[in-house]
Amino acid sequence: MDRLVFLLGTGLARGAVLALFALALVLIWRGARVINFAQGAMAVVSTYVAFEVTSLTGSYWLGLLAALVSGALLGFAVERGVMRFASPRSPLSGVILAIGLVMVLQSTLGIVFGPDYRPVRVPFDDSAVLVGGVPLLSPYDLFVLVTAVVVMVVLAVLFRWTSLGLQMRAAAFAPEVSRLLGVRVSRTVTIGWVLSSVVGSLAALLLVPTSLGLNPHATDSLFVLGFTVAVVGGLDSPVGALVGGVVVGVAMSLVTGYLGAGLVPLAVLALLVLVLLLRPAGLFAAAAARHA
Amino acid sequence: MSALTAPPREGAPRLAVRGLSVRFGGLAALDDVSLHVDEGEVVGLIGPNGAGKTTLFNAVCGLVRPSAGSIAVGGLPLAPDPVRLAARGVARTLQGLGLFRGLTVRENVLAGRLDAHDPGSDTQRQLADLGLAEHADRPVGDLPYPDQKKVALARALVAEPRLLLLDEPAGGLGTDDIAALGDLVRHTAATGCAVLLVEHHVDFVMGVCDRVVVLDFGRVIASGTPDEVAGDPAVDEAYLGIEVTAS
């Protein structure tokens, strides 16, 4: 029982990161109808920036800030400089541009920083806190969870209760009509990319300390898992990304704890296949069409 | 956004189209069309399918580029940029409604009032006026078609436009709804809004419009009061005769 509680707690923190990353994918899918295969590579660039800033200044928080700022700039640059030129008639052209971007970004990081894994300092204690003798969450897990929840609440408020959020959602549904109503659609698309890139960078920054360390490919598995979460939840649904993230995170944690870490990729793929067979549009796709 | 709102010039018509021509390749969709709509006036644009009615709307909205001629709103030339329309006080409904299907009724109407600081109360009032208040938080796609049409109309009206372009507002509506629509259009004009509407429903056009402009093959073949136009033999031949026997 103690073990189960511990595994659920860690799974929740892990799932929160996956949910954030999936949310970044959902944001771009909704805003620009592109699956951003470069999300992971963009996020790892920001994480390197954070790493460098933290080693120069000694402050984790300045590094975090640098990751968010560089994520925003990168999102802006990628949309205005690359993705804007994807043909709207071919969904593949955006995907191919994104994959090209992955190669360019990861190779550049490899040239500049080398291929070695660099250990990343954790800003908090990483060992689990005992609550009544039961190991629960580590302070870092708690930090990750709280951060993820705050980001999600901020995004929910932005999309549901602000004019900018309404414009972004309207532009995603019907760009031509939105223009007639005065929405500057190219601006809302850019803002979508900036937001998404910031959220993706944050997810990577939160994940890297709990993984092997920083490396140009440090977010490869995060992308695969985040993509799985987004598909499981429904690419159109932020709520789906949230629930999907928690489901996949907890499932991974339980499989690791009871069956062995080697089975995790298999379990995640089994879940993906199951969802694609039963609800190809994702668990929350119908709900999203009605409530989003 | 209000800084972009140009003050209308005194005495100038709300919409003045002069010598407008639009070509798609070798085809002249509009050929030297001139018309105007004054404050508080309802003008109907009729003509057979393909006569260029929607093309004229699209040109006014900056969706197609004219090859010749000018379009002025409130006496000032219109920039060929759809994004600036709302700021100039122009609102439009579309034949396909163009609603945001995943958004609620309230959100759809709010989207018509993006420049306002407190759009909530205007939206609420507009929804109540059109009897949509009880559906405000339902996704717009769940509503029956006549109610969806009302939402599209509410989205245009909530902006309190100075010029309202209605593309087939009566299409798909039943007799009662058409009568209510006629009252609404007259009421909107009575507040000083200029209304230009494209419509196939002849009785509706004749009943609600102050003036009617008839297009055929991209040219104005007749214009005047509903009575004058209805008595014009050229109109009977091009349009009304065909429509009357068909219906």
Coordinates of C-alpha atoms in Angstrom, one line a residue:
Chain A
M1 CA 0.0 0.0 0.0
D2 CA 2.8 2.4 1.0
R3 CA 4.5 1.5 -2.3
L4 CA 1.4 2.2 -4.3
V5 CA 1.0 5.6 -2.7
F6 CA 4.6 6.5 -3.5
L7 CA 4.3 5.2 -7.1
L8 CA 1.0 7.2 -7.6
G9 CA 2.7 10.3 -6.3
T10 CA 5.8 10.1 -8.5
G11 CA 3.5 9.1 -11.4
L12 CA 1.5 12.2 -10.9
A13 CA 4.5 14.5 -11.0
R14 CA 5.8 12.7 -14.1
G15 CA 2.4 12.9 -15.6
A16 CA 2.2 16.6 -15.0
V17 CA 5.4 17.2 -17.1
L18 CA 4.0 15.0 -19.8
A19 CA 0.7 16.9 -19.7
L20 CA 2.5 20.2 -20.0
F21 CA 4.5 19.0 -23.0
A22 CA 1.3 17.5 -24.6
L23 CA -0.4 20.8 -24.0
A24 CA 2.3 22.6 -26.0
L25 CA 1.6 20.2 -28.9
V26 CA -2.2 20.8 -28.5
L27 CA -1.7 24.6 -28.5
I28 CA 0.0 24.5 -31.9
W29 CA -2.3 21.9 -33.3
R30 CA -5.4 24.0 -32.4
G31 CA -3.8 27.3 -33.6
A32 CA -2.0 26.2 -36.7
R33 CA -3.1 22.6 -37.5
V34 CA 0.5 21.5 -37.4
I35 CA 2.0 18.7 -35.3
N36 CA 5.2 20.3 -34.1
F37 CA 7.7 17.6 -34.4
A38 CA 10.4 20.1 -33.4
Q39 CA 8.8 20.8 -30.0
G40 CA 11.4 18.5 -28.2
A41 CA 14.4 20.0 -30.0
M42 CA 13.2 23.5 -29.4
A43 CA 12.7 22.7 -25.7
V44 CA 16.1 21.2 -25.4
V45 CA 17.7 24.4 -26.8
S46 CA 16.0 26.4 -24.1
T47 CA 17.1 23.9 -21.5
Y48 CA 20.7 24.4 -22.6
V49 CA 20.2 28.2 -22.3
A50 CA 18.9 27.6 -18.8
F51 CA 21.8 25.3 -18.0
E52 CA 24.4 27.9 -19.2
V53 CA 22.7 30.8 -17.3
T54 CA 22.5 28.7 -14.2
S55 CA 26.2 27.7 -14.4
L56 CA 27.2 31.4 -15.0
T57 CA 25.1 32.9 -12.3
G58 CA 24.6 30.0 -9.9
S59 CA 20.9 30.7 -9.7
Y60 CA 18.4 28.1 -10.7
W61 CA 15.7 30.7 -11.0
L62 CA 17.6 32.9 -13.4
G63 CA 18.1 29.8 -15.5
L64 CA 14.4 29.1 -15.4
L65 CA 13.6 32.6 -16.5
A66 CA 16.2 32.3 -19.3
A67 CA 14.5 29.1 -20.5
L68 CA 11.1 30.8 -20.6
V69 CA 12.5 33.9 -22.4
S70 CA 14.5 31.8 -24.9
G71 CA 11.5 29.5 -25.4
A72 CA 9.4 32.5 -26.3
L73 CA 12.0 33.9 -28.7
L74 CA 12.5 30.5 -30.3
G75 CA 8.8 30.0 -30.8
F76 CA 8.6 33.5 -32.4
A77 CA 11.6 32.8 -34.7
V78 CA 10.4 29.4 -35.7
E79 CA 6.9 30.6 -36.7
R80 CA 8.0 33.8 -38.4
G81 CA 11.1 32.3 -40.0
V82 CA 10.2 28.8 -40.9
M83 CA 6.7 27.5 -40.3
R84 CA 5.0 30.5 -41.9
F85 CA 6.3 29.2 -45.2
A86 CA 4.7 25.8 -44.9
S87 CA 2.1 25.3 -47.6
P88 CA -1.4 25.4 -46.1
R89 CA -2.5 22.9 -48.8
S90 CA -0.2 20.1 -47.7
P91 CA -0.2 19.1 -44.0
L92 CA 3.0 17.2 -44.7
S93 CA 5.0 20.3 -45.5
G94 CA 4.8 21.6 -41.9
V95 CA 5.8 18.2 -40.6
I96 CA 8.8 18.0 -43.0
L97 CA 9.9 21.6 -42.1
A98 CA 9.7 20.6 -38.4
I99 CA 11.7 17.5 -38.8
G100 CA 14.3 19.5 -40.7
L101 CA 14.4 21.9 -37.8
V102 CA 15.0 19.0 -35.4
M103 CA 18.1 18.0 -37.3
V104 CA 19.4 21.6 -37.5
L105 CA 18.8 22.3 -33.8
Q106 CA 20.1 19.0 -32.4
S107 CA 23.2 19.1 -34.7
T108 CA 24.0 22.7 -33.7
L109 CA 23.7 21.8 -30.1
G110 CA 26.0 18.8 -30.7
I111 CA 28.6 21.0 -32.3
V112 CA 28.5 23.7 -29.7
F113 CA 28.1 21.7 -26.5
G114 CA 29.2 18.2 -27.5
P115 CA 27.3 14.9 -27.1
D116 CA 28.0 14.2 -23.4
Y117 CA 25.3 13.9 -20.8
R118 CA 25.7 16.8 -18.4
P119 CA 24.2 16.3 -14.9
V120 CA 21.7 19.0 -14.0
R121 CA 21.4 20.3 -10.5
V122 CA 18.0 19.9 -8.8
P123 CA 16.9 23.1 -7.0
F124 CA 15.2 21.1 -4.3
D125 CA 15.8 17.9 -2.3
D126 CA 15.0 15.0 -4.6
S127 CA 14.4 12.4 -1.9
A128 CA 10.9 11.5 -0.9
V129 CA 9.4 13.2 2.1
L130 CA 8.0 10.7 4.7
V131 CA 4.4 11.5 5.7
G132 CA 3.5 9.3 8.7
G133 CA 6.3 6.9 7.8
V134 CA 5.1 6.6 4.2
P135 CA 7.4 7.9 1.5
L136 CA 5.3 10.3 -0.6
L137 CA 6.5 13.0 -2.9
S138 CA 9.9 14.6 -3.0
P139 CA 9.9 18.4 -2.7
Y140 CA 11.0 18.6 -6.3
D141 CA 8.1 16.5 -7.4
L142 CA 5.8 18.8 -5.5
F143 CA 7.4 21.8 -7.2
V144 CA 6.9 20.2 -10.6
L145 CA 3.2 19.5 -9.8
V146 CA 2.5 23.0 -8.5
T147 CA 4.2 24.6 -11.5
A148 CA 2.3 22.5 -14.0
V149 CA -1.0 23.2 -12.3
V150 CA -0.3 27.0 -12.2
V151 CA 0.6 27.0 -15.9
M152 CA -2.6 25.1 -16.8
V153 CA -4.8 27.4 -14.7
V154 CA -3.2 30.5 -16.3
L155 CA -3.7 29.0 -19.8
A156 CA -7.3 28.1 -19.0
V157 CA -8.0 31.6 -17.8
L158 CA -6.3 33.1 -20.9
F159 CA -8.3 31.0 -23.3
R160 CA -11.7 31.1 -21.6
W161 CA -11.9 34.6 -20.1
T162 CA -9.8 37.0 -22.1
S163 CA -10.4 38.6 -25.5
L164 CA -7.0 37.4 -26.7
G165 CA -8.0 33.8 -25.8
L166 CA -11.3 34.2 -27.6
Q167 CA -9.5 35.6 -30.7
M168 CA -7.0 32.7 -30.7
R169 CA -9.8 30.1 -30.4
A170 CA -11.9 31.9 -33.1
A171 CA -9.0 32.1 -35.4
A172 CA -8.3 28.4 -34.9
F173 CA -11.9 27.5 -35.9
A174 CA -12.4 29.8 -38.8
P175 CA -9.5 32.1 -39.8
E176 CA -11.2 33.9 -42.7
V177 CA -14.3 34.8 -40.7
S178 CA -12.1 35.9 -37.8
R179 CA -10.3 38.3 -40.1
L180 CA -13.7 39.9 -41.0
L181 CA -14.4 40.4 -37.4
G182 CA -11.0 42.2 -36.9
V183 CA -8.9 39.4 -35.6
R184 CA -5.3 39.7 -36.8
V185 CA -4.9 36.0 -37.5
S186 CA -1.2 35.9 -38.3
R187 CA -0.6 37.5 -34.9
T188 CA -2.7 35.0 -33.0
V189 CA -0.9 32.2 -34.8
T190 CA 2.5 33.7 -33.7
I191 CA 1.3 34.1 -30.2
G192 CA 0.2 30.4 -30.2
W193 CA 3.7 29.3 -31.2
V194 CA 5.3 31.5 -28.6
L195 CA 3.0 30.2 -25.8
S196 CA 3.5 26.6 -26.9
S197 CA 7.2 27.0 -27.1
V198 CA 7.3 28.5 -23.6
V199 CA 5.2 25.7 -22.2
G200 CA 7.3 23.0 -24.0
S201 CA 10.5 24.6 -22.7
L202 CA 9.2 24.6 -19.2
A203 CA 8.2 20.9 -19.4
A204 CA 11.7 20.0 -20.7
L205 CA 13.4 22.0 -17.9
L206 CA 11.3 20.3 -15.3
L207 CA 12.0 16.8 -16.7
V208 CA 15.7 16.9 -17.3
P209 CA 16.9 16.9 -13.7
T210 CA 14.9 13.7 -13.1
S211 CA 16.4 12.0 -16.2
L212 CA 19.9 11.1 -17.3
G213 CA 21.0 14.7 -17.7
L214 CA 21.3 17.3 -20.5
N215 CA 22.2 16.1 -24.0
P216 CA 21.1 17.2 -27.4
H217 CA 18.7 14.3 -27.5
A218 CA 17.5 14.6 -23.9
T219 CA 13.9 15.4 -25.0
D220 CA 13.5 12.6 -27.6
S221 CA 11.6 10.3 -25.3
L222 CA 9.7 13.3 -23.8
F223 CA 8.5 14.1 -27.3
V224 CA 7.4 10.5 -28.0
L225 CA 5.6 10.3 -24.6
G226 CA 4.1 13.8 -24.9
F227 CA 2.9 13.0 -28.4
T228 CA 1.3 9.8 -27.1
V229 CA -0.4 11.7 -24.4
A230 CA -1.7 14.3 -26.9
V231 CA -3.1 11.6 -29.2
V232 CA -4.6 9.6 -26.2
G233 CA -6.3 12.8 -24.9
G234 CA -7.3 14.1 -28.3
L235 CA -5.1 16.6 -30.2
D236 CA -7.8 19.2 -30.0
S237 CA -8.4 19.0 -26.3
P238 CA -6.3 20.7 -23.6
V239 CA -8.4 18.8 -21.0
G240 CA -7.4 15.7 -22.8
A241 CA -3.7 16.6 -22.6
L242 CA -4.1 17.1 -18.9
V243 CA -5.9 13.8 -18.2
G244 CA -3.9 11.9 -20.7
G245 CA -0.7 13.1 -19.1
V246 CA -1.8 12.0 -15.7
V247 CA -3.0 8.6 -17.0
V248 CA 0.2 7.9 -18.9
G249 CA 2.5 9.2 -16.1
V250 CA 0.8 7.1 -13.4
A251 CA 0.7 4.0 -15.7
M252 CA 4.4 4.4 -16.4
S253 CA 5.1 4.7 -12.7
L254 CA 3.0 1.7 -11.8
V255 CA 4.6 -0.4 -14.6
T256 CA 8.1 0.6 -13.5
G257 CA 7.3 -0.2 -9.8
Y258 CA 5.5 -3.5 -10.2
L259 CA 6.7 -5.0 -13.6
G260 CA 10.0 -3.4 -14.3
A261 CA 11.2 -0.3 -16.1
G262 CA 12.0 -2.3 -19.3
L263 CA 8.3 -2.8 -19.9
V264 CA 7.4 1.0 -19.8
P265 CA 7.8 1.7 -23.6
L266 CA 5.8 -1.4 -24.4
A267 CA 3.0 -0.4 -21.9
V268 CA 2.9 3.1 -23.4
L269 CA 2.7 1.8 -26.9
A270 CA 0.0 -0.7 -25.9
L271 CA -2.0 2.2 -24.4
L272 CA -1.6 4.2 -27.7
V273 CA -2.7 1.2 -29.8
L274 CA -5.7 0.6 -27.5
V275 CA -6.8 4.2 -27.7
L276 CA -6.3 4.4 -31.5
L277 CA -8.4 1.2 -31.9
L278 CA -11.3 2.2 -29.6
R279 CA -11.4 6.1 -29.9
P280 CA -9.1 7.1 -32.8
A281 CA -9.9 10.8 -32.3
G282 CA -8.7 10.6 -28.6
L283 CA -10.5 10.1 -25.3
F284 CA -11.7 13.7 -25.1
A285 CA -12.2 14.6 -28.7
A286 CA -16.0 14.6 -28.7
A287 CA -16.0 16.5 -25.4
A288 CA -13.6 19.0 -26.8
A289 CA -15.7 19.7 -29.8
R290 CA -18.6 20.5 -27.5
H291 CA -16.9 22.4 -24.7
A292 CA -13.6 23.8 -26.0
Chain B
M1 CA -8.7 49.7 -32.0
S2 CA -10.9 52.8 -31.6
A3 CA -8.0 54.9 -32.8
L4 CA -8.4 53.3 -36.2
T5 CA -12.1 54.3 -36.4
A6 CA -12.3 57.0 -38.9
P7 CA -14.9 59.7 -38.3
P8 CA -17.6 59.5 -41.0
R9 CA -17.8 62.6 -43.2
E10 CA -20.9 64.7 -42.9
G11 CA -23.5 64.0 -45.7
A12 CA -21.5 61.2 -47.3
P13 CA -23.3 58.0 -48.0
R14 CA -22.4 55.1 -45.6
L15 CA -21.4 53.0 -48.6
A16 CA -20.5 54.4 -52.0
V17 CA -19.4 52.1 -54.8
R18 CA -18.4 53.8 -58.0
G19 CA -17.5 52.1 -61.3
L20 CA -16.5 48.9 -59.6
S21 CA -15.2 46.1 -61.8
V22 CA -13.9 42.7 -60.7
R23 CA -12.5 40.2 -63.1
F24 CA -11.7 36.6 -62.5
G25 CA -9.4 35.7 -65.4
G26 CA -11.3 36.7 -68.5
L27 CA -14.7 36.7 -66.8
A28 CA -16.1 40.0 -65.7
A29 CA -17.9 39.2 -62.4
L30 CA -18.7 42.9 -61.9
D31 CA -18.7 45.4 -64.7
D32 CA -18.8 49.2 -63.9
V33 CA -21.2 48.8 -60.9
S34 CA -22.2 51.9 -59.0
L35 CA -24.5 52.0 -56.0
H36 CA -24.8 53.8 -52.7
V37 CA -26.5 53.1 -49.3
D38 CA -27.4 56.1 -47.0
E39 CA -27.8 56.2 -43.3
G40 CA -30.9 54.5 -42.1
E41 CA -31.6 53.0 -45.5
V42 CA -32.1 49.4 -46.5
V43 CA -31.0 48.5 -50.0
G44 CA -31.6 45.1 -51.6
L45 CA -29.2 43.6 -54.1
I46 CA -31.0 41.0 -56.3
G47 CA -30.2 39.2 -59.4
P48 CA -29.9 35.6 -60.8
N49 CA -27.2 33.3 -59.5
G50 CA -23.8 34.3 -60.7
A51 CA -24.9 37.9 -61.2
G52 CA -22.1 39.1 -58.9
K53 CA -24.0 39.9 -55.7
T54 CA -21.6 38.0 -53.4
T55 CA -18.6 39.2 -55.4
L56 CA -19.7 42.8 -54.6
F57 CA -19.9 41.9 -50.9
N58 CA -16.5 40.3 -51.1
A59 CA -15.0 43.4 -52.8
V60 CA -16.4 45.7 -50.1
C61 CA -14.9 43.3 -47.5
G62 CA -11.5 43.3 -49.2
L63 CA -11.7 39.6 -49.9
V64 CA -11.4 40.2 -53.7
R65 CA -9.5 43.0 -55.3
P66 CA -11.3 45.2 -57.8
S67 CA -9.7 45.8 -61.2
A68 CA -11.3 49.2 -61.4
G69 CA -13.5 51.5 -59.4
S70 CA -13.7 52.7 -55.8
I71 CA -15.4 51.8 -52.6
A72 CA -15.9 54.3 -49.8
V73 CA -17.4 53.9 -46.4
G74 CA -18.6 57.1 -44.7
G75 CA -16.9 59.1 -47.5
L76 CA -13.5 57.6 -46.9
P77 CA -11.9 55.1 -49.2
L78 CA -11.8 51.5 -47.8
A79 CA -8.4 49.8 -47.3
P80 CA -8.4 46.4 -49.1
D81 CA -7.9 44.7 -45.7
P82 CA -10.6 42.6 -44.1
V83 CA -9.1 43.1 -40.7
R84 CA -9.8 46.8 -40.7
L85 CA -13.5 46.4 -41.5
A86 CA -14.8 46.0 -38.0
A87 CA -12.9 49.1 -36.9
R88 CA -14.6 51.1 -39.7
G89 CA -18.0 50.0 -38.4
V90 CA -18.7 47.4 -41.1
A91 CA -20.3 44.1 -40.1
R92 CA -21.2 41.2 -42.4
T93 CA -23.0 37.9 -42.3
L94 CA -22.1 35.1 -44.6
Q95 CA -24.1 32.7 -46.6
G96 CA -22.5 29.7 -44.9
L97 CA -23.0 31.5 -41.5
G98 CA -19.3 31.2 -40.7
L99 CA -19.9 30.5 -37.0
F100 CA -17.2 29.1 -34.7
R101 CA -18.7 25.7 -34.3
G102 CA -16.8 24.6 -31.2
L103 CA -17.5 27.8 -29.3
T104 CA -20.7 28.6 -27.3
V105 CA -23.4 31.0 -28.5
R106 CA -22.2 33.7 -26.2
E107 CA -18.6 33.3 -27.3
N108 CA -19.6 33.5 -31.0
V109 CA -21.4 36.8 -30.3
L110 CA -18.6 38.1 -28.2
A111 CA -16.3 37.6 -31.1
G112 CA -18.3 40.3 -32.9
R113 CA -17.4 42.8 -30.3
L114 CA -13.6 42.3 -30.0
D115 CA -12.8 46.0 -29.7
A116 CA -15.1 46.7 -26.7
H117 CA -13.8 47.1 -23.2
D118 CA -16.8 45.5 -21.6
P119 CA -18.3 43.4 -24.4
G120 CA -20.2 41.1 -21.9
S121 CA -23.2 43.4 -21.3
D122 CA -23.7 44.3 -25.0
T123 CA -23.5 40.6 -25.8
Q124 CA -26.0 39.7 -23.1
R125 CA -28.4 42.4 -24.4
Q126 CA -28.1 41.3 -28.0
L127 CA -28.7 37.7 -27.0
A128 CA -31.8 38.7 -25.1
D129 CA -33.1 40.8 -28.0
L130 CA -33.0 37.9 -30.3
G131 CA -34.4 35.4 -27.8
L132 CA -31.1 33.5 -27.6
A133 CA -30.3 34.2 -23.9
E134 CA -31.4 30.7 -22.7
H135 CA -29.0 29.1 -25.2
A136 CA -26.1 31.4 -24.4
D137 CA -23.8 28.7 -23.0
R138 CA -24.6 25.9 -25.5
P139 CA -22.2 25.1 -28.3
V140 CA -23.5 26.9 -31.3
G141 CA -23.4 23.7 -33.4
D142 CA -26.1 22.2 -31.2
L143 CA -28.7 24.8 -32.2
P144 CA -31.2 24.3 -35.0
Y145 CA -30.4 26.1 -38.2
P146 CA -32.8 29.1 -37.8
D147 CA -31.3 29.8 -34.3
Q148 CA -27.8 29.5 -35.7
K149 CA -28.8 32.1 -38.3
K150 CA -29.9 34.3 -35.4
V151 CA -26.5 33.9 -33.8
A152 CA -24.7 35.0 -37.0
L153 CA -27.0 38.0 -37.1
A154 CA -26.4 38.8 -33.4
R155 CA -22.6 38.6 -34.0
A156 CA -23.0 41.2 -36.7
L157 CA -25.4 43.4 -34.8
V158 CA -23.6 43.4 -31.5
A159 CA -20.8 45.5 -33.0
E160 CA -23.5 48.3 -33.6
P161 CA -22.3 48.6 -37.1
R162 CA -22.7 51.8 -39.3
L163 CA -22.9 49.6 -42.3
L164 CA -24.4 46.1 -42.2
L165 CA -24.0 43.6 -45.1
L166 CA -26.4 40.7 -45.0
D167 CA -25.8 37.8 -47.3
E168 CA -29.0 35.9 -47.9
P169 CA -30.4 36.5 -44.4
A170 CA -33.8 34.9 -45.2
G171 CA -32.4 31.7 -46.8
G172 CA -33.5 28.5 -45.1
L173 CA -36.0 30.3 -42.8
G174 CA -39.7 29.7 -42.4
T175 CA -42.5 32.3 -42.9
D176 CA -42.6 33.4 -39.3
D177 CA -38.9 33.7 -39.0
I178 CA -38.7 35.7 -42.2
A179 CA -41.4 38.1 -40.9
A180 CA -39.4 38.6 -37.6
L181 CA -36.2 39.1 -39.6
G182 CA -37.9 41.8 -41.7
D183 CA -38.9 43.6 -38.5
L184 CA -35.4 43.3 -37.1
V185 CA -33.8 44.7 -40.3
R186 CA -36.2 47.7 -40.3
H187 CA -35.6 48.3 -36.6
T188 CA -31.8 48.2 -37.2
A189 CA -32.1 50.7 -40.0
A190 CA -34.3 52.9 -37.8
T191 CA -31.3 53.2 -35.4
G192 CA -29.4 54.8 -38.3
C193 CA -27.5 51.8 -39.6
A194 CA -27.2 51.5 -43.4
V195 CA -28.2 48.0 -44.5
L196 CA -27.2 46.3 -47.8
L197 CA -28.6 42.8 -48.3
V198 CA -28.4 40.1 -50.9
E199 CA -31.5 38.0 -51.1
H200 CA -33.3 35.5 -53.3
H201 CA -36.5 35.7 -51.4
V202 CA -38.3 38.3 -53.6
D203 CA -41.3 39.0 -51.2
F204 CA -38.8 39.7 -48.4
V205 CA -36.8 42.1 -50.5
M206 CA -39.8 43.9 -51.8
G207 CA -41.3 44.2 -48.3
V208 CA -38.2 45.3 -46.4
C209 CA -36.1 47.4 -48.7
D210 CA -36.2 51.2 -49.4
R211 CA -34.5 50.7 -52.7
V212 CA -33.6 47.7 -54.8
V213 CA -30.6 47.3 -57.2
V214 CA -30.8 44.5 -59.8
L215 CA -27.6 42.9 -61.1
D216 CA -27.4 40.7 -64.1
F217 CA -24.1 39.4 -65.6
G218 CA -22.2 41.8 -63.3
R219 CA -24.0 44.9 -64.5
V220 CA -26.7 47.0 -62.8
I221 CA -29.8 46.6 -65.1
A222 CA -32.3 48.4 -62.9
S223 CA -32.5 50.3 -59.6
G224 CA -35.2 52.2 -57.7
T225 CA -38.0 51.6 -55.2
P226 CA -39.4 48.1 -55.0
D227 CA -42.4 49.2 -57.1
E228 CA -40.4 50.8 -59.8
V229 CA -38.1 47.7 -60.1
A230 CA -41.0 45.2 -60.0
G231 CA -42.6 47.1 -63.0
D232 CA -39.4 47.1 -65.1
P233 CA -39.6 44.7 -68.0
A234 CA -35.9 44.1 -68.1
V235 CA -36.0 42.9 -64.5
D236 CA -38.9 40.6 -65.2
E237 CA -37.0 39.1 -68.1
A238 CA -33.7 38.7 -66.2
Y239 CA -34.8 37.7 -62.9
L240 CA -38.3 38.2 -61.4
G241 CA -40.0 36.3 -64.2
I242 CA -37.8 33.3 -63.8
E243 CA -38.1 33.4 -60.0
V244 CA -41.8 33.8 -59.9
T245 CA -42.5 30.9 -62.2
A246 CA -40.0 28.8 -60.3
S247 CA -41.5 29.4 -56.9

